Amino acid sequence: FGIRAFTGVAGGIAFARGSAAASQGYYDLALPYLEKAAVGFNRYEALWLEAEVRTGIYDMLQQVPDSEQEQDLLLRTALDGYRAAAASCPVSGWSWQGMSDVYFRMEERRQVTETPDLALLALPPRERIGADGRTAFGFLRWAIEKEPGIYTFRDNLVMRSLQFGLREDAGVALAEAATCQPDYWRHDGLRSLDDVELLRIFAAASEEALDQAPLISRERHLFSLGKLYHRLQDLPRAESMLQAARLEPTTAIKKAEDAFHLALVLKDQERYDEALQLLDEAGLHEAFQFAVYSNQADIARRQGQLELAFDYLNRCRRMAPRSTRYALGFARVAVQLERFEAAEQSLKWACIIDPGNSVVWSELAHFYINRGDYGAVRSTLRDAGEELGPDHPELLDLAGKLAARLNTRDTTW
């Protein structure tokens, strides 16, 4: 028992150090600790994390030439680690998902390294997948079966199905993911999904699950659907969902959030008066004041109320002094109001806070060109050249515009 206690304490310390190093991306440092940590209470977690680290190192080596043998070894060792983890905790699905990730990488390597067979292009996508890919899908589905409540497994299945051209399978998996976790904005693995048809599948499945998902309140569920329909540009449906969310009991900050997003939907429908009322309501909560001022400025600009837009953008600029977006927006409105000194100061500030951005230099140079201050244009181009390089395409274009203006002036004289 003393030996077991000693090895357990040593393993716990090793696991703490190894997991900390892994979380910070120090994989080479983490491995020796994790190899020592696979004892006692931490055995499963250590084995699984060790395999994850080896998979991470494999991914890092993709950009390293002549590392194929090391990559093969890492994948085989990671696979052994996931198998050992699965044996130590058979009820967990994480090790099975890990094995599926390894097999997916093996399939990707096969497709890259093998000479392409043009005859395969005529086959359905499913028949072009090799043995490793089919094994990967099987292990991933097995992970889902073991732990059906973990929606990230289903997200992985959606994206892998799309990767290998299995669009129908992706749609089915997406509907199941929406039933498991109806709040789309919690699905980090699906954030890059921009397929409208598939997103509509998610929205429909999520809406079907309304009042059937006990771990999410009705207000949050309706709010999530409203945001998703807004992203899909289904504005009437988005409005309906957000209006319904506002009627549900919830906290003050969530009420403000409902009002704010409903205002955005109404703004896109050009129902500005209604949108402004809701923005005022959302702005009562300090967390939304900045976003409220920004949208109020945009509405004022669209309605031609430039003085009001100037005021709101000035507030935004003061609340976010390092924001290039608001510095440039403020300057554009200031030019329209012929407040040239304020515009110049804001443009110069944008160049100070974001000197590597060619847009800020271009805006300042165009400001001076339009003002006819050609000496200031030359000075701006010189400063921009020091930051961006003298051969930057944007600067060469501005130099051409300056030369054309000077030639026109000489001809006029």
mmCIF file of C-alpha atoms in Angstrom:
data_model
loop_
_atom_site.group_PDB
_atom_site.id
_atom_site.type_symbol
_atom_site.label_atom_id
_atom_site.label_comp_id
_atom_site.label_asym_id
_atom_site.label_seq_id
_atom_site.Cartn_x
_atom_site.Cartn_y
_atom_site.Cartn_z
ATOM 1 C CA PHE A 1 0.000 0.000 0.000
ATOM 2 C CA GLY A 2 2.934 2.329 0.675
ATOM 3 C CA ILE A 3 4.305 1.686 -2.821
ATOM 4 C CA ARG A 4 0.881 2.341 -4.318
ATOM 5 C CA ALA A 5 0.541 5.558 -2.328
ATOM 6 C CA PHE A 6 3.989 6.736 -3.425
ATOM 7 C CA THR A 7 3.425 5.973 -7.103
ATOM 8 C CA GLY A 8 -0.024 7.591 -6.920
ATOM 9 C CA VAL A 9 1.340 10.834 -5.474
ATOM 10 C CA ALA A 10 4.208 10.897 -7.971
ATOM 11 C CA GLY A 11 1.801 10.190 -10.809
ATOM 12 C CA GLY A 12 -0.549 12.958 -9.658
ATOM 13 C CA ILE A 13 2.279 15.491 -9.583
ATOM 14 C CA ALA A 14 3.459 14.361 -13.028
ATOM 15 C CA PHE A 15 -0.085 14.634 -14.393
ATOM 16 C CA ALA A 16 -0.511 18.154 -12.991
ATOM 17 C CA ARG A 17 2.740 19.283 -14.598
ATOM 18 C CA GLY A 18 2.102 17.469 -17.866
ATOM 19 C CA SER A 19 -1.450 18.729 -18.294
ATOM 20 C CA ALA A 20 -0.352 22.300 -17.507
ATOM 21 C CA ALA A 21 2.409 22.113 -20.125
ATOM 22 C CA ALA A 22 0.030 20.595 -22.693
ATOM 23 C CA SER A 23 -2.593 23.303 -22.145
ATOM 24 C CA GLN A 24 0.064 25.932 -22.916
ATOM 25 C CA GLY A 25 1.216 24.134 -26.071
ATOM 26 C CA TYR A 26 4.553 22.879 -24.678
ATOM 27 C CA TYR A 27 4.012 19.379 -26.056
ATOM 28 C CA ASP A 28 7.630 18.168 -25.905
ATOM 29 C CA LEU A 29 7.789 19.170 -22.248
ATOM 30 C CA ALA A 30 4.423 17.582 -21.478
ATOM 31 C CA LEU A 31 5.123 14.103 -22.886
ATOM 32 C CA PRO A 32 7.670 12.858 -20.288
ATOM 33 C CA TYR A 33 5.394 13.914 -17.440
ATOM 34 C CA LEU A 34 2.301 12.328 -18.980
ATOM 35 C CA GLU A 35 4.145 9.056 -19.583
ATOM 36 C CA LYS A 36 4.881 8.891 -15.836
ATOM 37 C CA ALA A 37 1.340 9.951 -14.892
ATOM 38 C CA ALA A 38 -0.521 6.926 -16.324
ATOM 39 C CA VAL A 39 -1.013 5.255 -12.926
ATOM 40 C CA GLY A 40 -3.816 5.014 -10.424
ATOM 41 C CA PHE A 41 -6.614 7.555 -10.399
ATOM 42 C CA ASN A 42 -5.193 9.608 -13.305
ATOM 43 C CA ARG A 43 -4.452 6.684 -15.617
ATOM 44 C CA TYR A 44 -7.259 7.238 -18.125
ATOM 45 C CA GLU A 45 -6.843 11.024 -18.330
ATOM 46 C CA ALA A 46 -3.060 10.714 -18.655
ATOM 47 C CA LEU A 47 -3.238 8.110 -21.422
ATOM 48 C CA TRP A 48 -5.839 10.107 -23.327
ATOM 49 C CA LEU A 49 -3.988 13.412 -22.955
ATOM 50 C CA GLU A 50 -0.683 11.811 -23.944
ATOM 51 C CA ALA A 51 -2.308 10.571 -27.165
ATOM 52 C CA GLU A 52 -3.803 14.039 -27.753
ATOM 53 C CA VAL A 53 -0.363 15.602 -27.367
ATOM 54 C CA ARG A 54 1.161 13.190 -29.881
ATOM 55 C CA THR A 55 -1.638 14.036 -32.332
ATOM 56 C CA GLY A 56 -0.926 17.724 -31.779
ATOM 57 C CA ILE A 57 2.781 17.221 -32.484
ATOM 58 C CA TYR A 58 1.840 15.358 -35.670
ATOM 59 C CA ASP A 59 -0.215 18.348 -36.808
ATOM 60 C CA MET A 60 2.703 20.675 -36.118
ATOM 61 C CA LEU A 61 5.016 18.519 -38.237
ATOM 62 C CA GLN A 62 2.867 18.942 -41.348
ATOM 63 C CA GLN A 63 4.933 21.986 -42.268
ATOM 64 C CA VAL A 64 8.274 20.290 -41.541
ATOM 65 C CA PRO A 65 9.935 18.670 -44.587
ATOM 66 C CA ASP A 66 11.369 15.129 -44.434
ATOM 67 C CA SER A 67 9.445 14.273 -41.263
ATOM 68 C CA GLU A 68 7.251 11.495 -42.730
ATOM 69 C CA GLN A 69 8.767 8.708 -40.622
ATOM 70 C CA GLU A 70 8.338 10.699 -37.423
ATOM 71 C CA GLN A 71 4.759 11.487 -38.415
ATOM 72 C CA ASP A 72 4.002 7.789 -38.965
ATOM 73 C CA LEU A 73 5.454 6.932 -35.572
ATOM 74 C CA LEU A 74 3.446 9.652 -33.849
ATOM 75 C CA LEU A 75 0.175 8.433 -35.353
ATOM 76 C CA ARG A 76 0.854 4.805 -34.426
ATOM 77 C CA THR A 77 1.864 5.756 -30.879
ATOM 78 C CA ALA A 78 -1.157 8.045 -30.480
ATOM 79 C CA LEU A 79 -3.426 5.236 -31.655
ATOM 80 C CA ASP A 80 -1.903 2.882 -29.077
ATOM 81 C CA GLY A 81 -2.434 5.522 -26.407
ATOM 82 C CA TYR A 82 -6.108 5.979 -27.274
ATOM 83 C CA ARG A 83 -6.588 2.190 -27.258
ATOM 84 C CA ALA A 84 -5.010 1.927 -23.820
ATOM 85 C CA ALA A 85 -7.227 4.778 -22.605
ATOM 86 C CA ALA A 86 -10.323 3.044 -24.003
ATOM 87 C CA ALA A 87 -9.355 -0.160 -22.210
ATOM 88 C CA SER A 88 -8.896 1.664 -18.904
ATOM 89 C CA CYS A 89 -12.289 3.440 -19.175
ATOM 90 C CA PRO A 90 -14.607 1.558 -21.568
ATOM 91 C CA VAL A 91 -17.618 3.807 -20.934
ATOM 92 C CA SER A 92 -15.933 6.999 -22.178
ATOM 93 C CA GLY A 93 -16.359 8.102 -25.783
ATOM 94 C CA TRP A 94 -13.414 10.517 -25.852
ATOM 95 C CA SER A 95 -10.796 7.849 -26.544
ATOM 96 C CA TRP A 96 -12.912 6.497 -29.425
ATOM 97 C CA GLN A 97 -13.214 9.962 -30.906
ATOM 98 C CA GLY A 98 -9.445 10.277 -30.531
ATOM 99 C CA MET A 99 -8.955 7.050 -32.474
ATOM 100 C CA SER A 100 -11.292 8.321 -35.179
ATOM 101 C CA ASP A 101 -9.217 11.525 -35.454
ATOM 102 C CA VAL A 102 -6.063 9.451 -35.937
ATOM 103 C CA TYR A 103 -7.686 7.323 -38.635
ATOM 104 C CA PHE A 104 -8.984 10.448 -40.375
ATOM 105 C CA ARG A 105 -5.420 11.755 -40.482
ATOM 106 C CA MET A 106 -4.258 8.427 -41.918
ATOM 107 C CA GLU A 107 -6.938 8.694 -44.609
ATOM 108 C CA GLU A 108 -5.895 12.252 -45.409
ATOM 109 C CA ARG A 109 -2.273 11.139 -45.759
ATOM 110 C CA ARG A 110 -3.285 8.305 -48.061
ATOM 111 C CA GLN A 111 -5.216 10.643 -50.324
ATOM 112 C CA VAL A 112 -2.321 13.092 -50.487
ATOM 113 C CA THR A 113 0.487 10.583 -51.037
ATOM 114 C CA GLU A 114 -1.183 8.062 -53.346
ATOM 115 C CA THR A 115 -1.224 8.635 -57.093
ATOM 116 C CA PRO A 116 -4.797 9.729 -57.855
ATOM 117 C CA ASP A 117 -6.898 7.222 -59.748
ATOM 118 C CA LEU A 118 -9.043 9.221 -62.178
ATOM 119 C CA ALA A 119 -11.521 6.338 -62.402
ATOM 120 C CA LEU A 120 -12.446 6.968 -58.747
ATOM 121 C CA LEU A 121 -13.772 10.432 -59.592
ATOM 122 C CA ALA A 122 -16.798 8.864 -61.265
ATOM 123 C CA LEU A 123 -17.702 6.931 -58.098
ATOM 124 C CA PRO A 124 -19.973 8.230 -55.322
ATOM 125 C CA PRO A 125 -18.062 9.998 -52.501
ATOM 126 C CA ARG A 126 -18.622 7.113 -50.078
ATOM 127 C CA GLU A 127 -16.840 4.654 -52.391
ATOM 128 C CA ARG A 128 -13.803 6.916 -52.685
ATOM 129 C CA ILE A 129 -13.124 6.648 -48.953
ATOM 130 C CA GLY A 130 -10.428 4.144 -48.021
ATOM 131 C CA ALA A 131 -10.345 1.627 -45.176
ATOM 132 C CA ASP A 132 -8.847 4.121 -42.718
ATOM 133 C CA GLY A 133 -11.593 6.638 -43.459
ATOM 134 C CA ARG A 134 -14.350 4.087 -43.023
ATOM 135 C CA THR A 135 -12.784 2.985 -39.731
ATOM 136 C CA ALA A 136 -12.631 6.614 -38.628
ATOM 137 C CA PHE A 137 -16.333 7.142 -39.275
ATOM 138 C CA GLY A 138 -17.141 3.909 -37.441
ATOM 139 C CA PHE A 139 -15.154 4.905 -34.360
ATOM 140 C CA LEU A 140 -16.715 8.378 -34.344
ATOM 141 C CA ARG A 141 -20.218 6.918 -34.472
ATOM 142 C CA TRP A 142 -19.235 4.511 -31.692
ATOM 143 C CA ALA A 143 -18.110 7.492 -29.577
ATOM 144 C CA ILE A 144 -21.514 9.124 -30.161
ATOM 145 C CA GLU A 145 -23.290 5.927 -29.171
ATOM 146 C CA LYS A 146 -21.283 5.690 -25.971
ATOM 147 C CA GLU A 147 -21.926 9.303 -24.957
ATOM 148 C CA PRO A 148 -24.925 10.612 -26.935
ATOM 149 C CA GLY A 149 -25.139 13.769 -24.839
ATOM 150 C CA ILE A 150 -21.778 15.162 -26.029
ATOM 151 C CA TYR A 151 -22.760 17.300 -28.985
ATOM 152 C CA THR A 152 -19.160 18.059 -29.994
ATOM 153 C CA PHE A 153 -18.875 14.478 -31.275
ATOM 154 C CA ARG A 154 -21.841 15.116 -33.560
ATOM 155 C CA ASP A 155 -20.317 18.420 -34.707
ATOM 156 C CA ASN A 156 -17.182 16.513 -35.641
ATOM 157 C CA LEU A 157 -19.279 14.012 -37.602
ATOM 158 C CA VAL A 158 -20.957 16.859 -39.505
ATOM 159 C CA MET A 159 -17.684 18.486 -40.535
ATOM 160 C CA ARG A 160 -15.986 15.184 -41.402
ATOM 161 C CA SER A 161 -18.968 14.141 -43.504
ATOM 162 C CA LEU A 162 -18.737 17.389 -45.435
ATOM 163 C CA GLN A 163 -14.975 16.990 -45.799
ATOM 164 C CA PHE A 164 -15.443 13.643 -47.543
ATOM 165 C CA GLY A 165 -18.424 14.722 -49.627
ATOM 166 C CA LEU A 166 -21.135 12.945 -47.619
ATOM 167 C CA ARG A 167 -23.616 15.803 -47.689
ATOM 168 C CA GLU A 168 -26.722 13.784 -46.819
ATOM 169 C CA ASP A 169 -24.970 12.222 -43.828
ATOM 170 C CA ALA A 170 -23.907 15.702 -42.741
ATOM 171 C CA GLY A 171 -27.523 16.888 -42.837
ATOM 172 C CA VAL A 172 -28.706 13.972 -40.706
ATOM 173 C CA ALA A 173 -25.872 14.487 -38.200
ATOM 174 C CA LEU A 174 -26.612 18.204 -38.094
ATOM 175 C CA ALA A 175 -30.262 17.627 -37.222
ATOM 176 C CA GLU A 176 -29.190 15.234 -34.456
ATOM 177 C CA ALA A 177 -26.685 17.806 -33.175
ATOM 178 C CA ALA A 178 -29.457 20.424 -33.041
ATOM 179 C CA THR A 179 -31.690 18.060 -31.075
ATOM 180 C CA CYS A 180 -28.843 17.300 -28.649
ATOM 181 C CA GLN A 181 -27.872 20.977 -28.202
ATOM 182 C CA PRO A 182 -30.447 23.355 -29.761
ATOM 183 C CA ASP A 183 -28.352 26.494 -29.179
ATOM 184 C CA TYR A 184 -26.355 26.876 -32.407
ATOM 185 C CA TRP A 185 -24.003 29.424 -30.848
ATOM 186 C CA ARG A 186 -22.652 26.800 -28.444
ATOM 187 C CA HIS A 187 -21.491 24.630 -31.354
ATOM 188 C CA ASP A 188 -17.962 25.967 -31.784
ATOM 189 C CA GLY A 189 -17.228 23.185 -34.256
ATOM 190 C CA LEU A 190 -19.953 24.473 -36.585
ATOM 191 C CA ARG A 191 -19.092 28.182 -36.527
ATOM 192 C CA SER A 192 -17.310 27.921 -39.904
ATOM 193 C CA LEU A 193 -20.373 26.340 -41.506
ATOM 194 C CA ASP A 194 -21.754 28.788 -44.069
ATOM 195 C CA ASP A 195 -23.996 26.465 -46.084
ATOM 196 C CA VAL A 196 -27.462 28.065 -45.953
ATOM 197 C CA GLU A 197 -29.310 24.828 -46.673
ATOM 198 C CA LEU A 198 -27.556 22.974 -43.858
ATOM 199 C CA LEU A 199 -28.035 25.845 -41.434
ATOM 200 C CA ARG A 200 -31.751 25.756 -42.225
ATOM 201 C CA ILE A 201 -31.730 22.053 -41.341
ATOM 202 C CA PHE A 202 -30.204 22.940 -37.971
ATOM 203 C CA ALA A 203 -32.723 25.742 -37.415
ATOM 204 C CA ALA A 204 -35.692 23.487 -38.235
ATOM 205 C CA ALA A 205 -34.458 20.705 -35.938
ATOM 206 C CA SER A 206 -33.732 23.172 -33.155
ATOM 207 C CA GLU A 207 -37.194 24.694 -33.471
ATOM 208 C CA GLU A 208 -38.736 21.216 -33.283
ATOM 209 C CA ALA A 209 -36.917 20.687 -30.001
ATOM 210 C CA LEU A 210 -38.468 23.799 -28.445
ATOM 211 C CA ASP A 211 -39.742 22.953 -24.927
ATOM 212 C CA GLN A 212 -38.080 19.523 -25.191
ATOM 213 C CA ALA A 213 -34.552 20.550 -24.164
ATOM 214 C CA PRO A 214 -34.468 20.749 -20.358
ATOM 215 C CA LEU A 215 -30.932 22.153 -20.090
ATOM 216 C CA ILE A 216 -31.753 25.364 -21.938
ATOM 217 C CA SER A 217 -34.414 27.875 -20.939
ATOM 218 C CA ARG A 218 -37.190 28.701 -23.382
ATOM 219 C CA GLU A 219 -36.016 32.304 -23.526
ATOM 220 C CA ARG A 220 -32.437 31.309 -24.467
ATOM 221 C CA HIS A 221 -33.723 28.786 -26.986
ATOM 222 C CA LEU A 222 -35.903 31.388 -28.709
ATOM 223 C CA PHE A 223 -33.071 33.917 -28.554
ATOM 224 C CA SER A 224 -30.665 31.464 -30.200
ATOM 225 C CA LEU A 225 -33.178 30.713 -32.952
ATOM 226 C CA GLY A 226 -33.747 34.417 -33.530
ATOM 227 C CA LYS A 227 -30.029 35.024 -34.003
ATOM 228 C CA LEU A 228 -29.717 32.035 -36.315
ATOM 229 C CA TYR A 229 -32.664 33.112 -38.495
ATOM 230 C CA HIS A 230 -31.134 36.593 -38.594
ATOM 231 C CA ARG A 231 -27.903 35.087 -39.889
ATOM 232 C CA LEU A 232 -29.968 33.254 -42.521
ATOM 233 C CA GLN A 233 -31.597 36.599 -43.453
ATOM 234 C CA ASP A 234 -35.035 35.214 -42.638
ATOM 235 C CA LEU A 235 -35.965 38.483 -40.966
ATOM 236 C CA PRO A 236 -39.675 37.841 -40.286
ATOM 237 C CA ARG A 237 -38.853 34.534 -38.591
ATOM 238 C CA ALA A 238 -35.997 36.121 -36.632
ATOM 239 C CA GLU A 239 -38.312 38.910 -35.463
ATOM 240 C CA SER A 240 -40.962 36.403 -34.380
ATOM 241 C CA MET A 241 -38.472 34.371 -32.326
ATOM 242 C CA LEU A 242 -36.925 37.385 -30.633
ATOM 243 C CA GLN A 243 -40.307 38.922 -29.873
ATOM 244 C CA ALA A 244 -41.305 35.629 -28.241
ATOM 245 C CA ALA A 245 -38.043 35.548 -26.263
ATOM 246 C CA ARG A 246 -38.822 39.016 -24.869
ATOM 247 C CA LEU A 247 -42.052 37.704 -23.372
ATOM 248 C CA GLU A 248 -40.289 34.999 -21.363
ATOM 249 C CA PRO A 249 -39.166 35.584 -17.755
ATOM 250 C CA THR A 250 -35.392 36.006 -17.489
ATOM 251 C CA THR A 251 -32.643 38.232 -16.069
ATOM 252 C CA ALA A 252 -32.195 41.929 -16.822
ATOM 253 C CA ILE A 253 -29.080 41.446 -18.933
ATOM 254 C CA LYS A 254 -30.763 38.778 -21.059
ATOM 255 C CA LYS A 255 -33.767 41.074 -21.517
ATOM 256 C CA ALA A 256 -31.377 43.739 -22.774
ATOM 257 C CA GLU A 257 -29.736 41.205 -25.094
ATOM 258 C CA ASP A 258 -33.117 40.197 -26.532
ATOM 259 C CA ALA A 259 -33.991 43.849 -27.126
ATOM 260 C CA PHE A 260 -30.643 44.577 -28.757
ATOM 261 C CA HIS A 261 -30.789 41.711 -31.245
ATOM 262 C CA LEU A 262 -34.417 42.421 -32.075
ATOM 263 C CA ALA A 263 -33.337 46.005 -32.798
ATOM 264 C CA LEU A 264 -30.729 44.689 -35.255
ATOM 265 C CA VAL A 265 -33.401 42.688 -37.071
ATOM 266 C CA LEU A 266 -35.706 45.719 -37.276
ATOM 267 C CA LYS A 267 -32.793 47.851 -38.433
ATOM 268 C CA ASP A 268 -32.158 45.454 -41.329
ATOM 269 C CA GLN A 269 -35.832 45.851 -42.239
ATOM 270 C CA GLU A 270 -35.327 49.643 -42.212
ATOM 271 C CA ARG A 271 -37.836 50.025 -39.386
ATOM 272 C CA TYR A 272 -35.598 52.570 -37.755
ATOM 273 C CA ASP A 273 -37.984 54.167 -35.252
ATOM 274 C CA GLU A 274 -38.847 50.781 -33.701
ATOM 275 C CA ALA A 275 -35.197 49.776 -33.724
ATOM 276 C CA LEU A 276 -34.170 52.977 -31.928
ATOM 277 C CA GLN A 277 -36.713 52.389 -29.172
ATOM 278 C CA LEU A 278 -35.306 48.930 -28.528
ATOM 279 C CA LEU A 279 -31.729 50.224 -28.671
ATOM 280 C CA ASP A 280 -32.607 52.774 -25.987
ATOM 281 C CA GLU A 281 -34.002 49.923 -23.894
ATOM 282 C CA ALA A 282 -30.866 47.799 -24.388
ATOM 283 C CA GLY A 283 -28.626 50.780 -23.688
ATOM 284 C CA LEU A 284 -29.974 51.023 -20.150
ATOM 285 C CA HIS A 285 -27.689 48.063 -19.409
ATOM 286 C CA GLU A 286 -24.074 49.185 -19.329
ATOM 287 C CA ALA A 287 -22.806 46.055 -21.110
ATOM 288 C CA PHE A 288 -24.603 47.070 -24.325
ATOM 289 C CA GLN A 289 -23.940 50.810 -24.394
ATOM 290 C CA PHE A 290 -21.034 50.652 -26.815
ATOM 291 C CA ALA A 291 -22.866 48.409 -29.314
ATOM 292 C CA VAL A 292 -25.978 50.561 -28.939
ATOM 293 C CA TYR A 293 -24.097 53.788 -29.745
ATOM 294 C CA SER A 294 -22.539 52.133 -32.779
ATOM 295 C CA ASN A 295 -25.905 51.093 -34.199
ATOM 296 C CA GLN A 296 -27.533 54.394 -33.330
ATOM 297 C CA ALA A 297 -24.752 56.113 -35.274
ATOM 298 C CA ASP A 298 -25.363 53.863 -38.260
ATOM 299 C CA ILE A 299 -29.110 54.540 -38.225
ATOM 300 C CA ALA A 300 -28.529 58.297 -37.889
ATOM 301 C CA ARG A 301 -26.124 58.201 -40.840
ATOM 302 C CA ARG A 302 -28.634 56.256 -42.965
ATOM 303 C CA GLN A 303 -31.328 58.800 -42.131
ATOM 304 C CA GLY A 304 -29.048 61.704 -43.014
ATOM 305 C CA GLN A 305 -28.774 62.934 -39.428
ATOM 306 C CA LEU A 306 -25.033 63.520 -39.654
ATOM 307 C CA GLU A 307 -24.720 65.656 -36.506
ATOM 308 C CA LEU A 308 -26.279 62.849 -34.480
ATOM 309 C CA ALA A 309 -24.085 60.240 -36.182
ATOM 310 C CA PHE A 310 -21.043 62.423 -35.439
ATOM 311 C CA ASP A 311 -21.962 62.526 -31.757
ATOM 312 C CA TYR A 312 -22.557 58.767 -31.452
ATOM 313 C CA LEU A 313 -19.358 57.898 -33.332
ATOM 314 C CA ASN A 314 -17.418 60.258 -31.114
ATOM 315 C CA ARG A 315 -18.730 58.347 -28.090
ATOM 316 C CA CYS A 316 -17.724 55.043 -29.711
ATOM 317 C CA ARG A 317 -14.299 56.441 -30.520
ATOM 318 C CA ARG A 318 -13.783 57.441 -26.890
ATOM 319 C CA MET A 319 -15.041 54.114 -25.551
ATOM 320 C CA ALA A 320 -12.794 52.155 -27.938
ATOM 321 C CA PRO A 321 -9.782 54.412 -28.542
ATOM 322 C CA ARG A 322 -7.773 51.595 -30.162
ATOM 323 C CA SER A 323 -10.460 50.826 -32.744
ATOM 324 C CA THR A 324 -9.502 51.695 -36.321
ATOM 325 C CA ARG A 325 -13.080 51.117 -37.439
ATOM 326 C CA TYR A 326 -14.545 53.913 -35.332
ATOM 327 C CA ALA A 327 -11.666 56.296 -35.985
ATOM 328 C CA LEU A 328 -12.243 55.980 -39.739
ATOM 329 C CA GLY A 329 -16.041 56.088 -39.428
ATOM 330 C CA PHE A 330 -15.853 59.233 -37.331
ATOM 331 C CA ALA A 331 -13.503 60.856 -39.849
ATOM 332 C CA ARG A 332 -15.813 60.109 -42.798
ATOM 333 C CA VAL A 333 -18.795 61.715 -41.087
ATOM 334 C CA ALA A 334 -16.629 64.654 -39.993
ATOM 335 C CA VAL A 335 -15.632 65.249 -43.634
ATOM 336 C CA GLN A 336 -19.295 65.229 -44.661
ATOM 337 C CA LEU A 337 -19.935 67.870 -41.999
ATOM 338 C CA GLU A 338 -16.853 69.807 -43.194
ATOM 339 C CA ARG A 339 -15.227 69.445 -39.801
ATOM 340 C CA PHE A 340 -11.889 68.845 -41.448
ATOM 341 C CA GLU A 341 -9.699 69.386 -38.407
ATOM 342 C CA ALA A 342 -11.560 66.691 -36.432
ATOM 343 C CA ALA A 343 -11.377 64.351 -39.446
ATOM 344 C CA GLU A 344 -7.629 64.905 -39.851
ATOM 345 C CA GLN A 345 -6.947 64.252 -36.171
ATOM 346 C CA SER A 346 -8.970 61.037 -36.244
ATOM 347 C CA LEU A 347 -7.224 59.784 -39.403
ATOM 348 C CA LYS A 348 -3.795 60.536 -37.956
ATOM 349 C CA TRP A 349 -4.765 58.679 -34.795
ATOM 350 C CA ALA A 350 -5.796 55.666 -36.903
ATOM 351 C CA CYS A 351 -2.340 55.658 -38.490
ATOM 352 C CA ILE A 352 -0.724 55.709 -35.058
ATOM 353 C CA ILE A 353 -2.751 52.835 -33.587
ATOM 354 C CA ASP A 354 -2.687 50.632 -36.717
ATOM 355 C CA PRO A 355 0.395 51.567 -38.769
ATOM 356 C CA GLY A 356 0.550 48.200 -40.540
ATOM 357 C CA ASN A 357 -2.907 48.699 -42.080
ATOM 358 C CA SER A 358 -2.732 50.154 -45.593
ATOM 359 C CA VAL A 359 -6.357 51.321 -45.378
ATOM 360 C CA VAL A 360 -5.626 53.958 -42.738
ATOM 361 C CA TRP A 361 -2.777 55.447 -44.787
ATOM 362 C CA SER A 362 -4.933 55.392 -47.909
ATOM 363 C CA GLU A 363 -7.769 57.210 -46.110
ATOM 364 C CA LEU A 364 -5.398 59.891 -44.804
ATOM 365 C CA ALA A 365 -3.726 60.352 -48.202
ATOM 366 C CA HIS A 366 -7.089 60.620 -49.984
ATOM 367 C CA PHE A 367 -8.175 63.176 -47.388
ATOM 368 C CA TYR A 368 -5.157 65.361 -48.217
ATOM 369 C CA ILE A 369 -5.582 64.820 -51.987
ATOM 370 C CA ASN A 370 -9.186 65.960 -51.808
ATOM 371 C CA ARG A 371 -8.117 68.951 -49.717
ATOM 372 C CA GLY A 372 -5.421 69.808 -52.270
ATOM 373 C CA ASP A 373 -2.669 69.608 -49.640
ATOM 374 C CA TYR A 374 -0.115 67.833 -51.813
ATOM 375 C CA GLY A 375 2.781 68.447 -49.439
ATOM 376 C CA ALA A 376 0.864 66.556 -46.741
ATOM 377 C CA VAL A 377 0.186 63.769 -49.247
ATOM 378 C CA ARG A 378 3.918 63.361 -49.905
ATOM 379 C CA SER A 379 4.642 63.346 -46.180
ATOM 380 C CA THR A 380 1.917 60.734 -45.601
ATOM 381 C CA LEU A 381 3.236 58.505 -48.392
ATOM 382 C CA ARG A 382 6.754 58.775 -46.973
ATOM 383 C CA ASP A 383 5.568 57.761 -43.498
ATOM 384 C CA ALA A 384 3.444 54.967 -44.941
ATOM 385 C CA GLY A 385 6.408 53.699 -46.954
ATOM 386 C CA GLU A 386 8.432 53.337 -43.771
ATOM 387 C CA GLU A 387 5.681 51.169 -42.268
ATOM 388 C CA LEU A 388 4.479 49.207 -45.302
ATOM 389 C CA GLY A 389 7.474 49.285 -47.621
ATOM 390 C CA PRO A 390 7.914 51.637 -50.598
ATOM 391 C CA ASP A 391 6.682 49.037 -53.119
ATOM 392 C CA HIS A 392 3.324 48.413 -51.466
ATOM 393 C CA PRO A 393 0.617 48.327 -54.220
ATOM 394 C CA GLU A 394 -1.668 50.728 -52.365
ATOM 395 C CA LEU A 395 1.100 53.291 -51.987
ATOM 396 C CA LEU A 396 2.090 53.018 -55.653
ATOM 397 C CA ASP A 397 -1.547 53.616 -56.605
ATOM 398 C CA LEU A 398 -1.716 56.672 -54.330
ATOM 399 C CA ALA A 399 1.529 58.015 -55.780
ATOM 400 C CA GLY A 400 0.008 57.671 -59.242
ATOM 401 C CA LYS A 401 -3.108 59.573 -58.164
ATOM 402 C CA LEU A 402 -0.936 62.324 -56.669
ATOM 403 C CA ALA A 403 1.079 62.610 -59.905
ATOM 404 C CA ALA A 404 -2.138 62.825 -61.929
ATOM 405 C CA ARG A 405 -3.453 65.618 -59.688
ATOM 406 C CA LEU A 406 -0.177 67.543 -59.983
ATOM 407 C CA ASN A 407 -0.165 67.183 -63.776
ATOM 408 C CA THR A 408 -3.759 68.407 -63.944
ATOM 409 C CA ARG A 409 -2.878 71.403 -61.790
ATOM 410 C CA ASP A 410 0.145 72.264 -63.981
ATOM 411 C CA THR A 411 -1.963 72.014 -67.136
ATOM 412 C CA THR A 412 -4.629 74.253 -65.625
ATOM 413 C CA TRP A 413 -2.042 76.894 -64.807
#
